[in-house]
């Protein structure tokens, strides 16, 4: 009798374990087929690939502020309980929000589809995305536990992981496009340069100056007032000699500190950097052969003479100077064109019943 109870108990355990394994295996191997039994969760498909209602909800949340701002700016609409369902000159916020969100979902799915077609991504379904997110967070937690270096956040949420996934997959797609461009030779790149040089490859302008410089810092890297006055007197003498016709080379030999950079080129288009440099600001104002006053910058005094000036947009940058930028611009353009064409030709099937009855979850 006792033996029979044991056998009966073991039999029940085996049945339970077998049932659990069946559920686990079914879940593991269902993959894309999972959607066939859960069509109520799919708000649309793109070339047969589902857009899950949670993906749509995520796009809704990301687009909400832009739609609110649009109706505030265009229709002076204030927030109210009826805002989302009110018609403003024929435009209804909730309908615009849903359309824009679905458009974003379609474009996102197309980007993922392109990466999948190239073998960069394997699973672009929403359940697949959630599995990858979980695996990545487990990997990071384990790495942190083992005191290994982890780049980026300790843990991703859906938004940050999606951005991470898109960034990496887009870079991989662009690397593929770049390899194709390089295989074709430079003819396409040179043609792209010629077609876009008016808008993209004009010089930002520059000024080249000769410079006499001397430090006015003491051994503690602080300004020494006595040394400052001494160097200032020397530079006043140098300035006077230059005005009287002495060559810059002779004046440099007599007054400049040894081993200092005698020529400096200022990029006139680099406004942020130039704003932090008195030398750059002074050089930008000089015409050819004109000399500056004595300038203090970064613990030194400087005297400048302009020897070359090219105004912004006055010339084209040579292809050889910008070939790396041309390649990058070409690849970016090819990528955007491919996404635009794939989006335009995509077969988008909207599940109208779910779309029309969709309730926002803010």
Coordinates of C-alpha atoms in Angstrom, one line a residue:
X1 CA 0.0 0.0 0.0
X2 CA 2.8 2.4 1.0
X3 CA 4.7 1.5 -2.2
X4 CA 1.5 2.2 -4.3
X5 CA 1.2 5.7 -2.7
X6 CA 4.9 6.5 -3.6
X7 CA 4.3 5.3 -7.2
X8 CA 1.1 7.4 -7.5
X9 CA 2.9 10.5 -6.1
X10 CA 5.8 10.1 -8.5
X11 CA 3.4 9.7 -11.4
X12 CA 1.7 13.0 -10.5
X13 CA 5.1 14.7 -10.3
X14 CA 6.1 13.4 -13.7
X15 CA 2.8 14.6 -15.2
X16 CA 3.3 18.1 -13.7
X17 CA 6.9 18.4 -14.9
X18 CA 5.9 17.1 -18.3
X19 CA 3.1 19.8 -18.5
X20 CA 5.5 22.5 -17.5
X21 CA 8.1 21.4 -20.1
X22 CA 5.4 21.3 -22.8
X23 CA 4.4 24.9 -22.0
X24 CA 8.1 26.1 -22.0
X25 CA 8.9 24.3 -25.2
X26 CA 5.8 25.7 -26.9
X27 CA 6.7 29.2 -25.8
X28 CA 10.3 28.8 -26.9
X29 CA 9.5 27.6 -30.4
X30 CA 6.4 29.6 -31.2
X31 CA 8.4 32.7 -32.4
X32 CA 6.5 34.6 -35.1
X33 CA 3.7 32.0 -35.1
X34 CA 2.7 33.3 -31.6
X35 CA 1.0 36.2 -33.4
X36 CA -1.4 33.9 -35.3
X37 CA -3.2 33.1 -32.1
X38 CA -3.1 36.6 -30.8
X39 CA -4.2 38.8 -33.7
X40 CA -6.2 41.0 -31.3
X41 CA -2.8 42.3 -30.0
X42 CA -1.6 43.4 -33.5
X43 CA -2.7 46.8 -34.6
X44 CA -1.2 46.6 -38.1
X45 CA 1.3 44.6 -40.2
X46 CA 4.1 45.8 -42.4
X47 CA 4.8 43.3 -45.2
X48 CA 3.3 40.7 -42.9
X49 CA 5.4 41.7 -39.9
X50 CA 3.2 42.6 -36.9
X51 CA 3.1 45.9 -35.0
X52 CA 2.1 45.0 -31.5
X53 CA -0.4 47.2 -29.7
X54 CA 2.4 47.9 -27.1
X55 CA 4.7 49.2 -29.8
X56 CA 1.9 51.5 -30.9
X57 CA 1.3 52.6 -27.4
X58 CA 5.0 53.4 -27.0
X59 CA 4.9 55.5 -30.2
X60 CA 1.7 57.3 -28.9
X61 CA 3.6 58.3 -25.7
X62 CA 6.6 59.6 -27.7
X63 CA 4.4 61.6 -30.0
X64 CA 2.0 63.0 -27.5
X65 CA 3.9 66.2 -26.7
X66 CA 4.5 67.1 -30.3
X67 CA 0.7 66.8 -31.1
X68 CA -0.2 68.9 -28.0
X69 CA 2.3 71.6 -29.1
X70 CA 0.9 71.6 -32.7
X71 CA -2.6 72.2 -31.5
X72 CA -1.5 74.9 -29.0
X73 CA 0.5 76.7 -31.7
X74 CA -1.9 76.3 -34.6
X75 CA -5.3 76.4 -32.9
X76 CA -4.5 78.0 -29.6
X77 CA -6.0 74.9 -28.0
X78 CA -5.7 74.5 -24.2
X79 CA -5.7 71.2 -22.3
X80 CA -9.1 70.0 -21.2
X81 CA -11.1 66.9 -20.6
X82 CA -12.4 67.0 -24.2
X83 CA -9.2 68.2 -25.8
X84 CA -8.3 64.9 -27.5
X85 CA -11.7 64.4 -29.1
X86 CA -12.5 68.0 -30.1
X87 CA -12.4 69.0 -33.7
X88 CA -10.2 72.1 -34.4
X89 CA -11.0 73.3 -37.9
X90 CA -11.5 69.7 -38.9
X91 CA -8.4 68.4 -37.1
X92 CA -8.9 66.1 -34.1
X93 CA -6.0 65.6 -31.8
X94 CA -6.5 61.9 -31.0
X95 CA -6.9 61.0 -34.7
X96 CA -3.8 63.0 -35.7
X97 CA -1.9 61.4 -32.8
X98 CA -2.9 57.9 -33.8
X99 CA -2.0 58.5 -37.5
X100 CA 1.4 60.0 -36.7
X101 CA 2.2 57.2 -34.2
X102 CA 1.3 54.5 -36.7
X103 CA 3.4 56.3 -39.3
X104 CA 6.4 56.2 -36.9
X105 CA 5.7 52.5 -36.1
X106 CA 5.8 51.7 -39.8
X107 CA 9.0 53.6 -40.4
X108 CA 10.6 51.9 -37.4
X109 CA 9.5 48.4 -38.6
X110 CA 10.9 49.2 -42.1
X111 CA 14.3 50.1 -40.5
X112 CA 14.3 46.8 -38.6
X113 CA 13.2 44.9 -41.7
X114 CA 16.1 46.3 -43.7
X115 CA 18.5 45.2 -41.0
X116 CA 16.9 41.8 -40.9
X117 CA 17.1 41.5 -44.7
X118 CA 20.9 42.1 -44.4
X119 CA 21.3 39.5 -41.7
X120 CA 22.1 42.1 -39.0
X121 CA 19.0 41.3 -36.9
X122 CA 17.3 37.9 -36.6
X123 CA 14.1 38.6 -34.8
X124 CA 12.2 41.9 -35.1
X125 CA 9.0 40.9 -33.4
X126 CA 7.9 42.6 -30.2
X127 CA 8.2 39.4 -28.1
X128 CA 11.7 38.9 -29.6
X129 CA 12.6 42.5 -28.6
X130 CA 11.4 41.9 -25.0
X131 CA 13.4 38.7 -24.9
X132 CA 16.5 40.5 -26.1
X133 CA 15.9 43.3 -23.6
X134 CA 15.7 40.8 -20.7
X135 CA 18.8 38.9 -21.8
X136 CA 20.8 42.1 -22.1
X137 CA 19.7 43.2 -18.6
X138 CA 20.6 39.8 -17.2
X139 CA 24.0 40.0 -18.9
X140 CA 24.7 43.4 -17.5
X141 CA 23.6 42.4 -14.0
X142 CA 25.9 39.4 -14.1
X143 CA 28.8 41.5 -15.4
X144 CA 28.3 44.1 -12.6
X145 CA 28.1 41.3 -10.1
X146 CA 31.5 40.0 -11.4
X147 CA 33.0 43.5 -11.3
X148 CA 33.3 43.7 -15.1
X149 CA 33.2 46.9 -17.1
X150 CA 29.7 47.7 -18.3
X151 CA 29.3 50.6 -20.8
X152 CA 26.0 52.6 -20.8
X153 CA 23.3 52.1 -18.2
X154 CA 23.3 49.3 -15.6
X155 CA 19.8 48.4 -16.9
X156 CA 17.9 49.3 -20.0
X157 CA 14.2 50.1 -20.2
X158 CA 12.2 49.6 -23.4
X159 CA 12.9 53.1 -24.7
X160 CA 16.7 53.2 -24.1
X161 CA 17.1 49.6 -25.4
X162 CA 15.2 50.4 -28.5
X163 CA 17.5 53.4 -29.1
X164 CA 20.5 51.2 -28.5
X165 CA 19.2 48.5 -30.9
X166 CA 18.4 51.1 -33.6
X167 CA 21.7 52.9 -33.3
X168 CA 23.8 49.7 -33.6
X169 CA 21.7 48.2 -36.4
X170 CA 21.6 51.4 -38.4
X171 CA 25.4 51.7 -38.1
X172 CA 25.8 48.2 -39.3
X173 CA 23.5 48.9 -42.3
X174 CA 25.4 52.0 -43.2
X175 CA 28.7 50.1 -43.0
X176 CA 27.2 47.6 -45.5
X177 CA 26.2 50.6 -47.8
X178 CA 29.7 52.1 -47.4
X179 CA 31.4 48.8 -48.4
X180 CA 29.2 48.7 -51.5
X181 CA 30.0 52.3 -52.3
X182 CA 33.8 51.7 -52.0
X183 CA 33.5 48.6 -54.2
X184 CA 32.0 50.7 -57.0
X185 CA 35.0 53.0 -57.0
X186 CA 35.0 56.8 -56.6
X187 CA 32.9 57.8 -59.6
X188 CA 29.7 57.8 -57.6
X189 CA 31.3 59.7 -54.8
X190 CA 32.8 62.3 -57.1
X191 CA 29.4 62.7 -58.8
X192 CA 27.8 63.2 -55.4
X193 CA 30.4 65.8 -54.6
X194 CA 29.7 67.7 -57.8
X195 CA 25.9 67.6 -57.3
X196 CA 26.1 68.8 -53.7
X197 CA 29.2 71.0 -53.5
X198 CA 27.2 74.3 -53.6
X199 CA 25.3 73.3 -50.5
X200 CA 27.8 71.2 -48.6
X201 CA 31.4 71.7 -49.7
X202 CA 32.1 75.4 -49.7
X203 CA 34.8 76.7 -47.5
X204 CA 33.8 78.0 -44.1
X205 CA 36.6 80.6 -44.5
X206 CA 39.9 80.9 -42.7
X207 CA 42.6 83.3 -41.7
X208 CA 46.3 82.5 -41.6
X209 CA 48.5 84.7 -39.4
X210 CA 52.1 84.9 -38.4
X211 CA 52.4 85.0 -34.6
X212 CA 55.0 86.2 -32.1
X213 CA 54.2 84.8 -28.6
X214 CA 55.7 84.9 -25.1
X215 CA 54.5 83.5 -21.8
X216 CA 53.8 85.8 -18.9
X217 CA 53.3 83.0 -16.3
X218 CA 55.6 82.3 -13.4
X219 CA 56.8 78.9 -12.2
X220 CA 53.5 78.4 -10.4
X221 CA 51.6 79.0 -13.7
X222 CA 50.2 82.3 -12.4
X223 CA 50.5 85.6 -14.2
X224 CA 53.6 87.5 -13.2
X225 CA 52.8 91.2 -13.4
X226 CA 56.5 92.2 -13.7
X227 CA 57.1 89.7 -16.5
X228 CA 53.9 90.8 -18.2
X229 CA 55.1 94.4 -18.2
X230 CA 58.5 93.4 -19.6
X231 CA 57.0 91.3 -22.4
X232 CA 54.5 94.0 -23.2
X233 CA 57.4 96.6 -23.7
X234 CA 59.3 94.1 -25.9
X235 CA 56.2 93.6 -28.1
X236 CA 55.6 97.3 -28.4
X237 CA 59.1 97.6 -29.8
X238 CA 58.4 94.6 -32.1
X239 CA 55.2 96.3 -33.3
X240 CA 57.0 99.5 -34.0
X241 CA 59.7 97.8 -36.0
X242 CA 57.1 95.9 -38.1
X243 CA 55.3 99.2 -38.8
X244 CA 58.6 100.7 -39.9
X245 CA 59.1 98.0 -42.5
X246 CA 61.1 95.3 -40.7
X247 CA 60.5 91.8 -42.0
X248 CA 58.4 89.6 -39.8
X249 CA 61.1 86.9 -39.8
X250 CA 63.7 89.3 -38.4
X251 CA 61.3 90.5 -35.7
X252 CA 60.4 86.9 -34.8
X253 CA 64.1 86.0 -34.4
X254 CA 64.6 89.0 -32.1
X255 CA 61.4 88.9 -30.0
X256 CA 59.6 85.5 -30.2
X257 CA 60.1 82.8 -27.6
X258 CA 62.0 79.8 -29.0
X259 CA 60.1 76.7 -30.2
X260 CA 56.8 78.6 -30.6
X261 CA 54.4 78.0 -33.5
X262 CA 54.9 80.9 -35.8
X263 CA 51.9 80.4 -38.1
X264 CA 48.3 79.8 -37.1
X265 CA 45.2 79.2 -39.2
X266 CA 41.8 80.1 -37.8
X267 CA 38.7 78.4 -39.1
X268 CA 36.2 81.2 -39.4
X269 CA 33.3 78.7 -39.3
X270 CA 34.2 77.3 -35.9
X271 CA 32.4 80.1 -34.1
X272 CA 32.1 78.2 -30.7
X273 CA 35.8 77.6 -30.4
X274 CA 36.7 81.1 -31.7
X275 CA 34.4 82.7 -29.1
X276 CA 36.7 81.3 -26.4
X277 CA 39.9 82.6 -27.9
X278 CA 41.0 86.2 -27.9
X279 CA 43.7 85.3 -30.5
X280 CA 41.1 83.8 -32.9
X281 CA 38.7 86.8 -32.4
X282 CA 41.5 89.2 -33.2
X283 CA 42.7 87.2 -36.2
X284 CA 39.2 87.0 -37.7
X285 CA 39.1 90.8 -37.9
X286 CA 42.5 91.2 -39.8
X287 CA 42.9 91.8 -43.5
X288 CA 45.9 90.6 -45.4
X289 CA 49.2 92.3 -44.2
X290 CA 47.3 93.9 -41.3
X291 CA 48.8 93.6 -37.8
X292 CA 46.9 93.2 -34.5
X293 CA 47.4 95.0 -31.3
X294 CA 49.1 93.0 -28.4
X295 CA 46.7 90.3 -27.3
X296 CA 46.6 88.4 -24.0
X297 CA 45.4 84.8 -24.3
X298 CA 45.9 81.7 -22.2
X299 CA 48.8 83.1 -20.1
X300 CA 50.8 84.5 -23.0
X301 CA 51.0 87.8 -25.0
X302 CA 50.7 87.6 -28.8
X303 CA 51.3 89.8 -31.8
X304 CA 49.7 88.8 -35.1
X305 CA 50.1 89.6 -38.8
X306 CA 47.6 88.3 -41.4
X307 CA 49.2 86.7 -44.4
X308 CA 46.2 85.0 -46.0
X309 CA 42.4 85.3 -45.8
X310 CA 39.7 83.4 -47.5
X311 CA 36.1 84.5 -46.9
X312 CA 33.3 82.0 -46.0
X313 CA 31.6 80.5 -49.1
X314 CA 34.0 82.2 -51.5
X315 CA 35.5 78.9 -52.8
X316 CA 34.8 75.2 -52.9
X317 CA 36.8 72.7 -50.8
X318 CA 38.7 70.3 -53.1
X319 CA 37.3 66.8 -53.3
X320 CA 40.5 65.3 -51.8
X321 CA 40.1 67.6 -48.8
X322 CA 36.6 66.4 -48.0
X323 CA 36.5 62.8 -49.5
X324 CA 35.8 61.2 -46.1
X325 CA 32.9 63.6 -45.5
X326 CA 31.6 63.0 -49.0
X327 CA 31.6 59.3 -48.3
X328 CA 29.7 59.7 -45.1
X329 CA 27.2 62.1 -46.7
X330 CA 26.7 59.7 -49.6
X331 CA 26.1 56.7 -47.3
X332 CA 23.7 58.7 -45.2
X333 CA 21.8 59.8 -48.3
X334 CA 21.6 56.2 -49.6
X335 CA 20.3 55.0 -46.3
X336 CA 17.6 57.6 -46.1
X337 CA 16.6 57.0 -49.7
X338 CA 16.4 53.3 -49.1
X339 CA 14.2 53.7 -46.0
X340 CA 12.0 56.2 -47.9
X341 CA 11.5 53.8 -50.8
X342 CA 10.9 50.8 -48.6
X343 CA 8.3 52.7 -46.6
X344 CA 6.5 53.9 -49.7
X345 CA 6.3 50.4 -51.2
X346 CA 5.5 48.6 -47.9
X347 CA 2.3 46.7 -47.6
X348 CA 0.7 48.1 -44.5
X349 CA -2.5 46.4 -43.3
X350 CA -4.3 48.2 -40.4
X351 CA -6.6 46.3 -38.1
X352 CA -9.3 48.9 -38.1
X353 CA -11.4 47.5 -35.3
X354 CA -8.5 47.7 -32.8
X355 CA -7.2 51.0 -34.3
X356 CA -10.6 52.8 -34.0
X357 CA -11.3 51.5 -30.5
X358 CA -7.8 52.1 -29.2
X359 CA -7.6 53.7 -25.8
X360 CA -4.5 55.8 -24.9
X361 CA -2.6 54.9 -21.8
X362 CA -0.6 57.9 -20.7

